[in-house]
Coordinates of C-alpha atoms in Angstrom, one line a residue:
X1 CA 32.9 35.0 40.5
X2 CA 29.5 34.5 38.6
X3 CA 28.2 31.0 38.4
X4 CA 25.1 32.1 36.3
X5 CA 25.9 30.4 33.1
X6 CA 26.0 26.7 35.1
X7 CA 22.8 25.0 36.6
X8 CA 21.8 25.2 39.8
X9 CA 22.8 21.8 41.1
X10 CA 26.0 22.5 38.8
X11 CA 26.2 25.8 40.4
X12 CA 26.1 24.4 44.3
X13 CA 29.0 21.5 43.6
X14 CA 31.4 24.4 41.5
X15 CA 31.3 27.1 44.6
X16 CA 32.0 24.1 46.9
X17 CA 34.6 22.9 45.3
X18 CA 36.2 26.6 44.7
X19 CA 35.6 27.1 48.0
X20 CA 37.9 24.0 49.0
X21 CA 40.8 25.0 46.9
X22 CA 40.7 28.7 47.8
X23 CA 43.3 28.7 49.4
X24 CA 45.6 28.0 46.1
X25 CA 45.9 31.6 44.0
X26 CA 44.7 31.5 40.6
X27 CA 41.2 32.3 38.2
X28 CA 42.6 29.6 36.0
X29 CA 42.6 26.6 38.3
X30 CA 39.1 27.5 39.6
X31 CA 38.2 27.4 35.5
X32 CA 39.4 24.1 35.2
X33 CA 37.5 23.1 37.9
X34 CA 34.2 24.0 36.3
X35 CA 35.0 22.6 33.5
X36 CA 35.8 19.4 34.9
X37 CA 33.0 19.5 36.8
X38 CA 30.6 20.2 34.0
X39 CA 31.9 17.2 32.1
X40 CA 31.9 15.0 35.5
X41 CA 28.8 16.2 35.9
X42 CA 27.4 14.7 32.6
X43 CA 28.9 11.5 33.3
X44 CA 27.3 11.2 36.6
X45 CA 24.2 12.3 35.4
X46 CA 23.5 10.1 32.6
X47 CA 25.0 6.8 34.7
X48 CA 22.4 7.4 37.4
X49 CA 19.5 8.1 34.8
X50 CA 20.1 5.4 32.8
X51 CA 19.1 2.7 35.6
X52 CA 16.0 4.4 36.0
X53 CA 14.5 4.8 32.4
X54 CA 15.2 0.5 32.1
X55 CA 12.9 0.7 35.4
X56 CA 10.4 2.7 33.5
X57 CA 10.5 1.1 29.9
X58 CA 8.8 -1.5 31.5
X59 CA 5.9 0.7 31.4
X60 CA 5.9 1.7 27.9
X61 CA 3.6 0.2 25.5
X62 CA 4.9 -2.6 23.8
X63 CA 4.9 -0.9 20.1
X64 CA 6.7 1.9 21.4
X65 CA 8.9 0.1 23.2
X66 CA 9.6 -2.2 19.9
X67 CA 10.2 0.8 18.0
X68 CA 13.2 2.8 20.2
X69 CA 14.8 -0.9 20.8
X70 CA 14.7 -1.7 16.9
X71 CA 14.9 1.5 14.8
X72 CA 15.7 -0.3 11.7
X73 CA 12.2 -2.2 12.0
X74 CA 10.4 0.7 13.3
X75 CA 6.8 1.4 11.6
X76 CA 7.5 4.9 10.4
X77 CA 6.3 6.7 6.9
X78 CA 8.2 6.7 3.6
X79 CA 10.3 9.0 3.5
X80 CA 11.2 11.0 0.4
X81 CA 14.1 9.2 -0.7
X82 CA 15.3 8.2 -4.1
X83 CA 13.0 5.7 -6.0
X84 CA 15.8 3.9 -7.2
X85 CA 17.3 3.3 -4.0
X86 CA 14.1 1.0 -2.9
X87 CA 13.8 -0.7 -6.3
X88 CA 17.9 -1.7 -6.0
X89 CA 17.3 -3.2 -2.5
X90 CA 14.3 -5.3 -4.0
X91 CA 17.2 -6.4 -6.6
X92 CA 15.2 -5.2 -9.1
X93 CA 17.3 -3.7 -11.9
X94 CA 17.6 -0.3 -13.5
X95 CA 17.9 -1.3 -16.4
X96 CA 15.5 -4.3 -18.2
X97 CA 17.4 -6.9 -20.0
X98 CA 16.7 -6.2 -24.0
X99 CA 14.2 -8.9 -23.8
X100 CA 11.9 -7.4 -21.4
X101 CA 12.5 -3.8 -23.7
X102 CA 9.7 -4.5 -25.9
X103 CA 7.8 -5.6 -22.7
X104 CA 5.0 -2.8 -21.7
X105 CA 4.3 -2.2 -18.0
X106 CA 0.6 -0.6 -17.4
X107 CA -0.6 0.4 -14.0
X108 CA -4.2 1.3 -14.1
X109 CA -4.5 3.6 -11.4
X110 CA -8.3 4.1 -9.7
X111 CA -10.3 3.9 -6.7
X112 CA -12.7 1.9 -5.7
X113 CA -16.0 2.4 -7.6
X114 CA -14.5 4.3 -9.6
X115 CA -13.2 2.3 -13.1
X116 CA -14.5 -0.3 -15.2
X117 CA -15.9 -3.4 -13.1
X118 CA -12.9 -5.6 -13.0
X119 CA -15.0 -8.5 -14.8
X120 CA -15.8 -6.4 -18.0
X121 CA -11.2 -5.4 -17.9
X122 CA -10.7 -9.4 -17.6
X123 CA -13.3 -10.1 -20.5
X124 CA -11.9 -7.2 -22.7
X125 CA -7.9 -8.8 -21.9
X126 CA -9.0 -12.0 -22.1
X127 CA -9.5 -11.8 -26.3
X128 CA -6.0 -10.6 -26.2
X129 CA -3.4 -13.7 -25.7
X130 CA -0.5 -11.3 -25.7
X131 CA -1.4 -9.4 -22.5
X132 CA -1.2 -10.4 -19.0
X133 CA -4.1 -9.1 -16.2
X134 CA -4.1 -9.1 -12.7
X135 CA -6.9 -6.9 -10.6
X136 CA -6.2 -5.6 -7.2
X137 CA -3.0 -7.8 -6.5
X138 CA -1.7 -5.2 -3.5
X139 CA -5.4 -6.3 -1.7
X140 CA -2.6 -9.6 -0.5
X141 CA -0.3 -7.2 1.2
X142 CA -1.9 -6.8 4.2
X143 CA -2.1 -10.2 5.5
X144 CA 1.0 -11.1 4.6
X145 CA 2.5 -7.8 6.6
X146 CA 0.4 -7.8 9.3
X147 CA -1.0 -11.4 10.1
X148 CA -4.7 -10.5 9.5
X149 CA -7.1 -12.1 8.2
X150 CA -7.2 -13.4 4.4
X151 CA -10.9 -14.3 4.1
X152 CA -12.2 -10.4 5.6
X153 CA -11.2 -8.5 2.4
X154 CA -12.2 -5.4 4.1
X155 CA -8.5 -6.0 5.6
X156 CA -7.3 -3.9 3.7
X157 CA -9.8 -1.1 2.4
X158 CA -7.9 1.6 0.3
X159 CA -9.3 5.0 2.4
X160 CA -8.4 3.0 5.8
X161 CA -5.0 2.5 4.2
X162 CA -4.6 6.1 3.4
X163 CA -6.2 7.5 5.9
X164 CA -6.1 7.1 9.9
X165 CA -9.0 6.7 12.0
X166 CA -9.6 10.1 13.1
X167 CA -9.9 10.7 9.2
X168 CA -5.9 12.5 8.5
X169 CA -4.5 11.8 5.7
X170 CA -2.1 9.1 6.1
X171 CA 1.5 8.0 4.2
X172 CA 1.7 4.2 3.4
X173 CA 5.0 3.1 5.9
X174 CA 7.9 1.8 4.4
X175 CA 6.9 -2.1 4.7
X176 CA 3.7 -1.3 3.0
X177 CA 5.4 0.5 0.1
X178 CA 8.3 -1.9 0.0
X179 CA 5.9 -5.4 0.1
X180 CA 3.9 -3.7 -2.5
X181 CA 6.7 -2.8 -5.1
X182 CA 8.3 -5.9 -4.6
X183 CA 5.1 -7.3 -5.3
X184 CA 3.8 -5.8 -8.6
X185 CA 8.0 -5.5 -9.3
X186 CA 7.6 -9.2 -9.3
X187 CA 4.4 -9.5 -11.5
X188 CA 6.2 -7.2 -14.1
X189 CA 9.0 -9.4 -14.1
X190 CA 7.1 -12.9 -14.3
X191 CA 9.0 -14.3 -11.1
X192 CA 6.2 -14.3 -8.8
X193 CA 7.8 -17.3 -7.6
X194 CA 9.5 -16.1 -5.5
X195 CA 6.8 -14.2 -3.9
X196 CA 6.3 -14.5 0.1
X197 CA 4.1 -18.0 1.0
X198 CA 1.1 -15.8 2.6
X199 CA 0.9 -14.3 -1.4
X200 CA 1.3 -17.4 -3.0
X201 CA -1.5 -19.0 -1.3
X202 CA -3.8 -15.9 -0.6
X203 CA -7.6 -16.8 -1.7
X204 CA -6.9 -14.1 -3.8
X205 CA -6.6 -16.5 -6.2
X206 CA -9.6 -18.5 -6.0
X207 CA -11.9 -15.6 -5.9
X208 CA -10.1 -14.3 -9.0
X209 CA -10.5 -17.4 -10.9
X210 CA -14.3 -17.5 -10.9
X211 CA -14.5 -13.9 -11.1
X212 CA -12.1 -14.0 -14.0
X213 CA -12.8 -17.6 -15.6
X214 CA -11.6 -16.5 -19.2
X215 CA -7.7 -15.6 -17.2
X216 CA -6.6 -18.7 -18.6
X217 CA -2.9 -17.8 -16.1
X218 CA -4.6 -17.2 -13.0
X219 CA -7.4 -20.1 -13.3
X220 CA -4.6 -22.9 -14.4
X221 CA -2.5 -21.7 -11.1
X222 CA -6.0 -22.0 -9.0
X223 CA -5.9 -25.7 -10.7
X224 CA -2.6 -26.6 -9.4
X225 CA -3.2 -25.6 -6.2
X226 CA -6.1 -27.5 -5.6
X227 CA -4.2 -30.6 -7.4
X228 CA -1.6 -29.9 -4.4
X229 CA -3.9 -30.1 -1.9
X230 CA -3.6 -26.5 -1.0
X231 CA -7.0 -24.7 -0.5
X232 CA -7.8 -21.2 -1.4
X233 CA -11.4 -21.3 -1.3
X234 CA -12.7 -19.0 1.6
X235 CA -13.6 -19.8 4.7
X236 CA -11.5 -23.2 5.1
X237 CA -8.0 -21.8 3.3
X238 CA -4.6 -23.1 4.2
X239 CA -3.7 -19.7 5.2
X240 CA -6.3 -19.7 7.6
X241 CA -5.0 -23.0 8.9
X242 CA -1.3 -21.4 9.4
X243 CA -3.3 -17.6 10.4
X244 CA -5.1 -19.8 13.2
X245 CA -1.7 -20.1 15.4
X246 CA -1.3 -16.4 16.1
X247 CA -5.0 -15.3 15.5
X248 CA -5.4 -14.8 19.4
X249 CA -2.4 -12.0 18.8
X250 CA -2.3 -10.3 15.4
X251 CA -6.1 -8.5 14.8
X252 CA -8.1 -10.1 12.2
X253 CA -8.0 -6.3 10.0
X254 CA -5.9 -3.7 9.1
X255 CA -6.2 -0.6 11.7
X256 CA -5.1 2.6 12.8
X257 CA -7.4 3.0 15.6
X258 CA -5.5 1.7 19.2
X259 CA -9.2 0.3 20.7
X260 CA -9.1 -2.4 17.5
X261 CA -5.1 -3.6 17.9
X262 CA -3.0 -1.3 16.8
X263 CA -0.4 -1.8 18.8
X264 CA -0.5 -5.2 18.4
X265 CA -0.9 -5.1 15.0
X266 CA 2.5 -2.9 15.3
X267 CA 4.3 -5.9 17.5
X268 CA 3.2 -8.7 15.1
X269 CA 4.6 -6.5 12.2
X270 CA 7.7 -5.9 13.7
X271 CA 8.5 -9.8 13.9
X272 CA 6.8 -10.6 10.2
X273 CA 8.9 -8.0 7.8
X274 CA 11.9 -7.2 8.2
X275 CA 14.5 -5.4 5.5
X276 CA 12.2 -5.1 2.9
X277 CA 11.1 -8.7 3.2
X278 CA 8.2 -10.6 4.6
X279 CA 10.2 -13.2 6.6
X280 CA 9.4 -17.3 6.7
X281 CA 11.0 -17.9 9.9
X282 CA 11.7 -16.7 13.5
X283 CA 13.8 -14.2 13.8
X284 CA 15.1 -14.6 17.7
X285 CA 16.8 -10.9 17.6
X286 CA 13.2 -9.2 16.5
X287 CA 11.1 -11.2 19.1
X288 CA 13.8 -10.1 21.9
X289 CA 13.3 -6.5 21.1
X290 CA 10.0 -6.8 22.6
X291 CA 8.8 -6.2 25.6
X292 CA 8.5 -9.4 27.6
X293 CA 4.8 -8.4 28.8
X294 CA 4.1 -8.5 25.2
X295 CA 1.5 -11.1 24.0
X296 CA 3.2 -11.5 20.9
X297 CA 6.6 -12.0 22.6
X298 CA 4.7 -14.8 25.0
X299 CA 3.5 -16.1 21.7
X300 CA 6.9 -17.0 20.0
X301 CA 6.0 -20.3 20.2
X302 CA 3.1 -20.3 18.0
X303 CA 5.1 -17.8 15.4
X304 CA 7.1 -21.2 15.0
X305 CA 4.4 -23.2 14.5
X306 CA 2.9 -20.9 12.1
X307 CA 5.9 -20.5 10.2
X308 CA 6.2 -24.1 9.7
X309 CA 2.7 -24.3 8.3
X310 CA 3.4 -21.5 5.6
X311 CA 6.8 -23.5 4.5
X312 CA 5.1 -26.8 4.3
X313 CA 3.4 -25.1 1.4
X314 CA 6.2 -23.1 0.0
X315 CA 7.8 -25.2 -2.8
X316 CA 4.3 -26.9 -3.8
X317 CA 2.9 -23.4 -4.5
X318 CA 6.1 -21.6 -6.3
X319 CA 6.1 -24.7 -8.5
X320 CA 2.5 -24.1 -9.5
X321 CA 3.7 -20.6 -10.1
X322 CA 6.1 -21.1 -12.5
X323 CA 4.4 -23.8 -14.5
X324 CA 1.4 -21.3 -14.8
X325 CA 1.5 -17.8 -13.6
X326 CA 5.3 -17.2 -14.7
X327 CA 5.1 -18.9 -18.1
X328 CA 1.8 -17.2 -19.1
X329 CA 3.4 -13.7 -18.0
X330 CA 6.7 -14.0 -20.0
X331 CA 4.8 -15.0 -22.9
X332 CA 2.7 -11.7 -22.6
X333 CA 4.0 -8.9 -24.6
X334 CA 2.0 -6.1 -22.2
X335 CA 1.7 -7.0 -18.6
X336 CA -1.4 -4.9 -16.6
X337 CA -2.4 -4.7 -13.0
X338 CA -5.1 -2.3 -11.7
X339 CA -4.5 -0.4 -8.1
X340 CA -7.2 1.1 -5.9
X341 CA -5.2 1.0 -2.6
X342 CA -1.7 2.5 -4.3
X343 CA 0.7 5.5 -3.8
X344 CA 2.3 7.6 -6.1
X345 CA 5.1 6.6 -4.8
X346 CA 5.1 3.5 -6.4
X347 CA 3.8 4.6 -9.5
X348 CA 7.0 6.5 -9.3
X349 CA 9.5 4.6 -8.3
X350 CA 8.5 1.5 -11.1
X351 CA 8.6 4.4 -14.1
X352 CA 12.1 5.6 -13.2
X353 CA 13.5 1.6 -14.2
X354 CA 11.2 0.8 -17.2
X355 CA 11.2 3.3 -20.3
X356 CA 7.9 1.1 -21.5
X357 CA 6.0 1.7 -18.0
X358 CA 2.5 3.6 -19.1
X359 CA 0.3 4.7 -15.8
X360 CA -3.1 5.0 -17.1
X361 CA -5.2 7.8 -14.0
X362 CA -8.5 6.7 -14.2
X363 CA -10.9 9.1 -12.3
X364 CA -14.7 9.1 -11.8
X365 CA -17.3 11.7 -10.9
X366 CA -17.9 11.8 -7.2
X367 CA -21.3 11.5 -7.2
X368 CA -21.4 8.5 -9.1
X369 CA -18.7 6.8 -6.7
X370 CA -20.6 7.7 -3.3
X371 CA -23.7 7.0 -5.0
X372 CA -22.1 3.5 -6.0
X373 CA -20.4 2.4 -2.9
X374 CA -23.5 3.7 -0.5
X375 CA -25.8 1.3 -2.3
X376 CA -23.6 -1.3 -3.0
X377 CA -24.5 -5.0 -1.0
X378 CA -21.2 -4.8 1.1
X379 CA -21.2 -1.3 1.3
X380 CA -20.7 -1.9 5.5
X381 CA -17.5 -3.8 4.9
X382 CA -16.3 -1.2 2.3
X383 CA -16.6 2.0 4.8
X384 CA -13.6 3.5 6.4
X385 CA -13.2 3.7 10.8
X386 CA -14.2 7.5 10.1
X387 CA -16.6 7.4 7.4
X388 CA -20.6 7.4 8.1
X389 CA -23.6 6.0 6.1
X390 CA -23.8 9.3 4.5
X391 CA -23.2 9.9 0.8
X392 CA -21.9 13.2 1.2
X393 CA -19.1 11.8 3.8
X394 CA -17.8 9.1 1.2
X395 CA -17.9 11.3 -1.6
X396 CA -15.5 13.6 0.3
X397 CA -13.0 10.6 1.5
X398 CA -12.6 9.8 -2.3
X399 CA -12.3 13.2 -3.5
X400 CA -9.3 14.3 -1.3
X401 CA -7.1 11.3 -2.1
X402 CA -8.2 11.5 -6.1
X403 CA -7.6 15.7 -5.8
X404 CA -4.1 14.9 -4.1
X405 CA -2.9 12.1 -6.5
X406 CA -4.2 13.9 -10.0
X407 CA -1.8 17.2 -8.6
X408 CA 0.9 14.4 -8.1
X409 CA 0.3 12.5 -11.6
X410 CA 0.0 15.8 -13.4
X411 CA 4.1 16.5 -11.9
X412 CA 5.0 13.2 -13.0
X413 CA 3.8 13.8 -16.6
X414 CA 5.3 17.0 -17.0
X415 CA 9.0 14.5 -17.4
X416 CA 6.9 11.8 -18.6
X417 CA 4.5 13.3 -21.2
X418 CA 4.2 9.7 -23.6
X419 CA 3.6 7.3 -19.7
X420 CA 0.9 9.6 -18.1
X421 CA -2.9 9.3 -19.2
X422 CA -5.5 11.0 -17.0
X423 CA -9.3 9.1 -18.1
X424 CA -12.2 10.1 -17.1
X425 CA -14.4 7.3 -16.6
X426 CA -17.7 9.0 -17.4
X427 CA -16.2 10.6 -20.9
X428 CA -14.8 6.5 -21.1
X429 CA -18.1 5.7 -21.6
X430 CA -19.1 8.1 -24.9
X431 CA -17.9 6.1 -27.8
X432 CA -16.9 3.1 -25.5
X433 CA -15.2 1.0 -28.0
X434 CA -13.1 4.1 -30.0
X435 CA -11.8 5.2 -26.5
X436 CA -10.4 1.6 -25.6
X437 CA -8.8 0.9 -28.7
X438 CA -7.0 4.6 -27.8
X439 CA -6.0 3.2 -24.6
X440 CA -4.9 0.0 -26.6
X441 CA -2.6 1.9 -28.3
X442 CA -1.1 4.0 -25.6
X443 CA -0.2 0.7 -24.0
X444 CA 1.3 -0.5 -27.0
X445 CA -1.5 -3.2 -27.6
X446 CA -2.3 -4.1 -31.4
X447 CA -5.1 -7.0 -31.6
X448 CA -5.4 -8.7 -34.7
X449 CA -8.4 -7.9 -37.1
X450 CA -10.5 -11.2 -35.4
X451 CA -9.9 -10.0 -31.9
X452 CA -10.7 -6.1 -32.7
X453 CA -14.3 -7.4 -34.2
X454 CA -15.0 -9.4 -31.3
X455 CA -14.1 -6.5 -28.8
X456 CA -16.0 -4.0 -31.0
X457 CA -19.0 -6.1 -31.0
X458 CA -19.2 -7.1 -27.2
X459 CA -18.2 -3.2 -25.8
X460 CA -20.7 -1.6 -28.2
X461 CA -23.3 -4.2 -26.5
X462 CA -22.2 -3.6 -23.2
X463 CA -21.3 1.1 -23.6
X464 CA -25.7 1.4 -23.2
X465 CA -26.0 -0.6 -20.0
X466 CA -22.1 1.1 -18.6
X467 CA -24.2 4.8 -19.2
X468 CA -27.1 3.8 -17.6
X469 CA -26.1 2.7 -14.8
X470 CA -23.4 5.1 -14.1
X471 CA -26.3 8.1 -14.1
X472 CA -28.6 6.0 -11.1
X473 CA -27.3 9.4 -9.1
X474 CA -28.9 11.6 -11.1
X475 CA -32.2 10.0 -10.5
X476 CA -32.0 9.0 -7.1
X477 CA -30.0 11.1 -5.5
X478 CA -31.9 14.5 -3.9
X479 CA -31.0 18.1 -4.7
X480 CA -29.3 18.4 -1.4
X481 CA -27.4 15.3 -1.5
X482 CA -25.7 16.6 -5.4
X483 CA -25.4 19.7 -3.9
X484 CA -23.6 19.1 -0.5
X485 CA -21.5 17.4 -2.8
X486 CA -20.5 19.4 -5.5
X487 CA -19.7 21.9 -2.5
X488 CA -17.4 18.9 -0.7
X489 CA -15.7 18.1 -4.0
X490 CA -15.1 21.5 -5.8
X491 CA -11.5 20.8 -6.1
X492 CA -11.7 17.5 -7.9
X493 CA -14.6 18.3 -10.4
X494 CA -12.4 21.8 -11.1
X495 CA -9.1 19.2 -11.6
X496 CA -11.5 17.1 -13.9
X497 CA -12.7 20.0 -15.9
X498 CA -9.9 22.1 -15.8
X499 CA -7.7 20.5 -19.4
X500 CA -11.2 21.3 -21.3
X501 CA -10.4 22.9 -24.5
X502 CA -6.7 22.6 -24.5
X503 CA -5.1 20.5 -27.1
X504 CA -4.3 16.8 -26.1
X505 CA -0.9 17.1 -26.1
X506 CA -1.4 19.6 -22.8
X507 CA -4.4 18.0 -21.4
X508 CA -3.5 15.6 -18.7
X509 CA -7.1 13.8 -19.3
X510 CA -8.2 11.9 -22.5

């Protein structure tokens, strides 16, 4: 009989035992043998395995380790899944109560030196009592996710976030998407009280109150926090003070690179967020899915204590919310927030609940960004693991992610014609004043005849300086420099130029 179709080891134990009963006549007994022995055989295989792979998942690195133990907390990328889906585990509903249906949504969507500074957006919204402004909220996500460091707010620089450190194009993972949904789902919705504590008492805040002193919202909720002896003023913050227990253990920055804490950054993760939350206390099951050589296991104890510090602050801060942030929000008839470090997905997943959500693209010409962010006084803190002090190199890191998400933005408007706006920030600039007041009107803003003389008056002062100084590339950049460029970034400026001479209604750009 042929044993060719078994194993070798499955071979030797079928002959002997055929051998045994050879005696007894019969093909079919001899077949029942094989099969029994092929499923005995599994049996006995997987029993004396299994003893051996607990011996050796000793010696898997902790995130790994973390991440077959607990697959519903494991750090993996968004998958393409229904939008909806997300937004209903958030609790955020489909549907907006007929209050909130008159309520405009507006995500301005750019990159970093790429859009208007976000003091001259805060001057221009702060005329205009009926809208509600917050710049770069998602910049809060990271240390609240991943334990870093609040007062480095290179923790959480948009190309490190969508790229890795060997300079691939990277997916945001499901925490990051979720935490940032929930968050700007929240800012929509005016309850940012119940935002997680690391949020609440981000210096965000305080920075954004002196850069922004006319956000009348956003400086009253600095007030209150200061009244309740909660400190958001960098270096000395009361996040800091809570960040200080597990700073020997969580890295100080976002990463993707292992030599600067990845995996560790992975482990501290794993314990902070789960099920689309950021948790406020210990979670014993999450901390026992670690490997015991881990230092963030061995560091359970200070997780406590630094949970303790974030809810001694909890209530204090979510009351200031409500009697500032919240109220100020609900009162505002369009609610804005501008993204540099945001994925489509998002944009996405907020514009299939809200009927009034308008996603203004704004785009600039690379060689203004690179020129921009090489000379800019913390350029060093703004560059990527991968990127180099070369202007060609960050020009290219902002055209690939701005190329990808225009082809993305242009599929969403196709369904979405009246929510989509692609704006070029250099054609912005020509006839400053008429181009906002278009952009007013697309996000359903109508200023009173006061309001739009003060906001003519102050953008036609400010549309000469704007031009001047986005053209410094022109004049101080070399031929070569423009011209490596040009060659690095062919597909944006042809995505940028492409909707000239079509009619507006089939441009995707202004």
């Amino acid at each position: 009989m042929s044993w060719k179709f078994l194993s070798k080891e499955k071979r030797k134990w079928s002959e002997a035992l055929c051998n045994l009963f050879s005696l007894i006549p019969g093909f079919g007994l001899c077949l029942f043998i094989l099969v029994l022995v092929n499923s005995s055989w599994t049996v006995l295989h997987h029993s004396s395995v299994a003893p051996l792979a607990r011996r050796s998942q000793a010696r898997i690195p902790s995130h790994v380790q973390t991440s077959r133990a607990n697959p519903a907390n494991i750090h993996k990328p968004l998958a393409a899944e229904d939008p909806r889906l997300f937004l209903r585990q958030l609790g955020l509903r489909d549907v907006p109560d007929s209050a909130d249906r008159n309520v405009t949504w507006v995500q301005i969507l750019t990159y970093p030196e790429a859009g208007l500074p976000p003091s001259m957006l805060g001057r221009v919204f702060a005329d205009l009592p009926k809208v509600f402004f917050l710049p770069e909220p998602l910049v809060m996500v990271y240390s609240a996710l991943y334990g870093s460091d609040a007062n480095r707010m290179d923790n959480a620089v948009a190309y490190n976030v969508l790229y890795d450190n060997t300079a691939h194009g990277r997916k945001l993972s499901k925490g990051e998407a979720m935490v940032g949904l929930g968050l700007l789902s929240r800012i929509y919705t005016c309850s940012m009280s119940g935002l997680p504590t690391p949020i609440l008492i981000h210096p965000y805040w305080e920075r954004l109150s002196r850069s922004l002193p006319h956000n009348v919202g956003v400086a009253s909720y600095a007030h209150c926090l200061r009244k309740k002896g909660i400190s958001t003023r960098s270096p000395r913050t009361s996040l800091s003070r809570c960040r200080n227990y597990i700073a020997k253990v969580c890295p100080p920055t976002f990463t993707t690179n292992p030599k600067m804490g990845y995996h560790r950054m992975l482990s501290c993760y794993s314990v902070l967020y789960r099920k689309h939350r950021i948790l406020d206390s210990v979670d014993d099951a999450l901390f026992d899915a670690l490997n015991h050589n881990d230092p963030v296991y061995k560091a359970k104890p200070l997780f406590h204590m630094y949970f303790t510090c974030l809810n001694s602050y909890k209530l204090k801060a979510a009351g200031c919310v409500r009697s500032t942030l919240d109220r100020v929000c609900s009162r505002a008839s369009s609610r804005i927030v501008t993204t540099t470090r945001s994925s489509v997905f998002i944009t996405r997943s907020l514009l299939s609940v809200h009927r009034q959500y308008k996603i203004v693209h704004l785009v600039r010409d690379p060689r203004a960004v690179a020129y921009n962010r090489f000379t800019s006084p913390k350029a060093d803190e703004q560059y990527a693991y991968f990127e180099e002090q070369r202007k060609s190199v960050l020009a290219k890191t902002y055209c690939d992610v701005a190329a990808r998400q225009i082809g993305e933005m242009r599929e969403l408007k196709r369904g979405n014609r009246r929510q989509v706006l692609g704006v070029s920030y250099d054609k912005l600039l020509h006839r400053l004043s008429d181009n906002i007041f278009y952009l007013f009107r697309f996000m359903n803003i109508l200023p009173s005849v006061n309001e739009t003389d003060r906001l003519v008056a102050y953008l036609r002062s400010s549309e000469a300086r704007l031009i001047r100084e986005n053209y410094k590339w022109a004049v101080d950049m070399g031929v070569a420099e423009i011209f490596n460029i040009n060659r690095l970034c062919k597909l944006l400026l042809n995505e940028m130029t492409k909707d000239e001479g079509k009619a507006t209604s089939e441009s995707y750009f202004l």
